[in-house]
XYZ file of C-alpha atoms in Angstrom:
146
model
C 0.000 0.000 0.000
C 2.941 1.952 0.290
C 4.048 2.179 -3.197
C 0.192 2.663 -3.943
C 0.359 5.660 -2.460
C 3.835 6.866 -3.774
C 2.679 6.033 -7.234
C -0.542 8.278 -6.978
C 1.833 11.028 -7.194
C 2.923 10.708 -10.311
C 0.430 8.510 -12.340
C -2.899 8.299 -13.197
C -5.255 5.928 -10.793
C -5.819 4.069 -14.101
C -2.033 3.224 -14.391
C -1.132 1.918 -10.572
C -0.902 -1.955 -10.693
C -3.124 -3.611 -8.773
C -0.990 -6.344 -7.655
C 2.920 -6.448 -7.244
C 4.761 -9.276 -7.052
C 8.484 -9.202 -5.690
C 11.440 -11.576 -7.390
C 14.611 -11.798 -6.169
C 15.557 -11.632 -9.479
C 14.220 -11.365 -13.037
C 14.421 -14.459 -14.935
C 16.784 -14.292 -17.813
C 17.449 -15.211 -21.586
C 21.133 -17.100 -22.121
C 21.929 -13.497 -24.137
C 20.922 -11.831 -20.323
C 17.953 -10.066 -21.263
C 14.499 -10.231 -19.395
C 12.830 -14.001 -20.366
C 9.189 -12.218 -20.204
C 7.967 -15.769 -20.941
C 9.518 -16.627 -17.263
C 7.802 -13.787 -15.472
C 5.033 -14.933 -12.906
C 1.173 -13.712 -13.964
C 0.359 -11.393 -11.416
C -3.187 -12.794 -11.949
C -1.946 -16.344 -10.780
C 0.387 -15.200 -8.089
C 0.313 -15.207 -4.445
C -0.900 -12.222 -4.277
C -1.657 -10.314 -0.799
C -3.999 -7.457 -1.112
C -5.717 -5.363 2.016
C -9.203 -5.642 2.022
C -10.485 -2.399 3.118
C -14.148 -2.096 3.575
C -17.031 0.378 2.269
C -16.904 3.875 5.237
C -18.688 6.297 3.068
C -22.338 6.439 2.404
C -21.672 6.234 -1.654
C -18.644 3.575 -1.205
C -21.255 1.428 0.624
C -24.343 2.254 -1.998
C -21.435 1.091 -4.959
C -20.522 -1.977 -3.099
C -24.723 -2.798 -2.942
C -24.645 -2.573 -6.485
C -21.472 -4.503 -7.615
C -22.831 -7.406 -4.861
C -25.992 -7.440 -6.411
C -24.714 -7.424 -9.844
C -21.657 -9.828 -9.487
C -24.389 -11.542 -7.032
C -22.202 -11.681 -4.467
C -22.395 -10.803 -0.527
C -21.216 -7.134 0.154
C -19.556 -8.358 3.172
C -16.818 -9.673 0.199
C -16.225 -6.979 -1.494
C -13.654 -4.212 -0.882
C -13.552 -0.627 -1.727
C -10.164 -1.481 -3.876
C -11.210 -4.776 -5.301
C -11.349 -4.799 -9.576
C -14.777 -4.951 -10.509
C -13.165 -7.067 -13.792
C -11.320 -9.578 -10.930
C -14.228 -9.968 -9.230
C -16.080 -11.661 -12.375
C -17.581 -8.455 -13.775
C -17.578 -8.170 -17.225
C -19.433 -5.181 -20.217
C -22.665 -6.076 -19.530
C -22.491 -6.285 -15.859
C -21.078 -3.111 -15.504
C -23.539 -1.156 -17.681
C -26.089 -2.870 -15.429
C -23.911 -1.116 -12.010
C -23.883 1.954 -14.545
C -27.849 1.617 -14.444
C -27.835 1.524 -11.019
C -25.527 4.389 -10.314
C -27.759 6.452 -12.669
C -30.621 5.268 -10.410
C -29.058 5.901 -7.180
C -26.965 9.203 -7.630
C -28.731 10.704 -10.675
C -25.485 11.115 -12.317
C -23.853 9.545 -15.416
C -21.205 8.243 -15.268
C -18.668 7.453 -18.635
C -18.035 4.046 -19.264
C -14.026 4.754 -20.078
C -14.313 6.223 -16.403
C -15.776 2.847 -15.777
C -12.962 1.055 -16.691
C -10.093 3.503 -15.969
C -11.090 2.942 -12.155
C -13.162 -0.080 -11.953
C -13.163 0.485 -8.258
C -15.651 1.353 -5.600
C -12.836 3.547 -3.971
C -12.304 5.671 -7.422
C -16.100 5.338 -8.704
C -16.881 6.801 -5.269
C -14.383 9.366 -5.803
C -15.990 10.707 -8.908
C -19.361 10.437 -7.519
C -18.661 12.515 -4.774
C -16.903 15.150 -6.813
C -19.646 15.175 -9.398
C -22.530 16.188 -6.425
C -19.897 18.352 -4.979
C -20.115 20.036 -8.253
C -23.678 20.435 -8.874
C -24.000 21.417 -5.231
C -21.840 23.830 -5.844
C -24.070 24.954 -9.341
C -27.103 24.793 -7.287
C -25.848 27.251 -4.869
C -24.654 29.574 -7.587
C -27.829 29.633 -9.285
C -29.687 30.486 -6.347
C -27.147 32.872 -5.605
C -28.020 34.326 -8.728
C -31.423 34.355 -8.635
C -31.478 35.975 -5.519
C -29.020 38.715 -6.432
C-alpha cells in the first residue's frame, strides 16, 4: 500500500498496478535479457492485497450494487477490489452503470468505468460530481437571488 500511495503522485489511478509481485531476481534469456515468458502472472500469483471495507455512504451504496450485480455478498467486497477480478464483465457493468444512474442521478462514462473499476475511485468521482452540482445549485440560487 505503500508504493500505492507513492505512485498516486505521479500517475494516473488508471495506471497503478493492482498487484505487485516481488522476485529476487528477473528471470533471464542465455543473451541476459528479461525471459518475459519466465515472469510470474500477477493474476496467478500469491498475491496479498488489504481488504479495506465500504466507510462512506456512496462507497457502501457502490458496493450494494457490484454485490448485487456480481451476485455476491457485500460483506466480500472491498472498496479497492477490480470490478473485472471480481467476475464483472461489459454487460455487468452497464447494469452497475444503471444503477448508479438510479441511485446518484449522475452519469457516469463508461471509459471512467474502466479507468477505475473500483468502488474507492467510482466513489471518488461520484462525490466530486454532487460536490459540483452542489456547488451549481448554490450559484444559481445565488443568482437568482441577487
Amino acid at each position: 500500500s505503500e508504493i500505492k500511495i507513492k505512485l498516486q503522485e505521479y500517475l494516473p489511478n488508471y495506471m497503478i498496478p493492482a498487484h505487485f509481485v516481488t522476485l529476487d531476481q528477473f528471470p533471464q534469456t542465455r543473451t541476459g535479457k528479461i525471459d518475459k515468458k519466465l515472469l510470474p502472472d500477477p493474476e496467478l500469483a500469491d498475491v496479498e492485497t488489504e481488504f479495506i471495507a465500504a466507510s462512506t455512504e456512496v462507497e457502501m451504496e457502490l458496493v450494494r450494487h457490484f454485490a448485487k450485480v456480481l451476485d455476491r455478498e457485500p460483506e466480500t467486497i472491498g472498496i479497492q477490489d477490480n470490478f473485472f477480478r471480481l467476475g464483472g464483465n461489459s454487460l455487468k457493468m452497464n447494469q452497475v452503470l444503471n444503477k448508479i444512474r438510479e441511485s446518484f442521478q449522475i452519469d457516469l462514462k463508461v471509459e471512467l468505468f474502466f479507468n477505475s473499476p473500483t468502488v474507492e475511485y467510482l466513489a471518488l468521482h461520484i462525490e466530486n460530481l454532487q460536490s459540483l452540482q452542489n456547488n451549481k445549485v448554490v450559484t444559481e440560487k445565488s443568482k437568482i437571488v441577487i
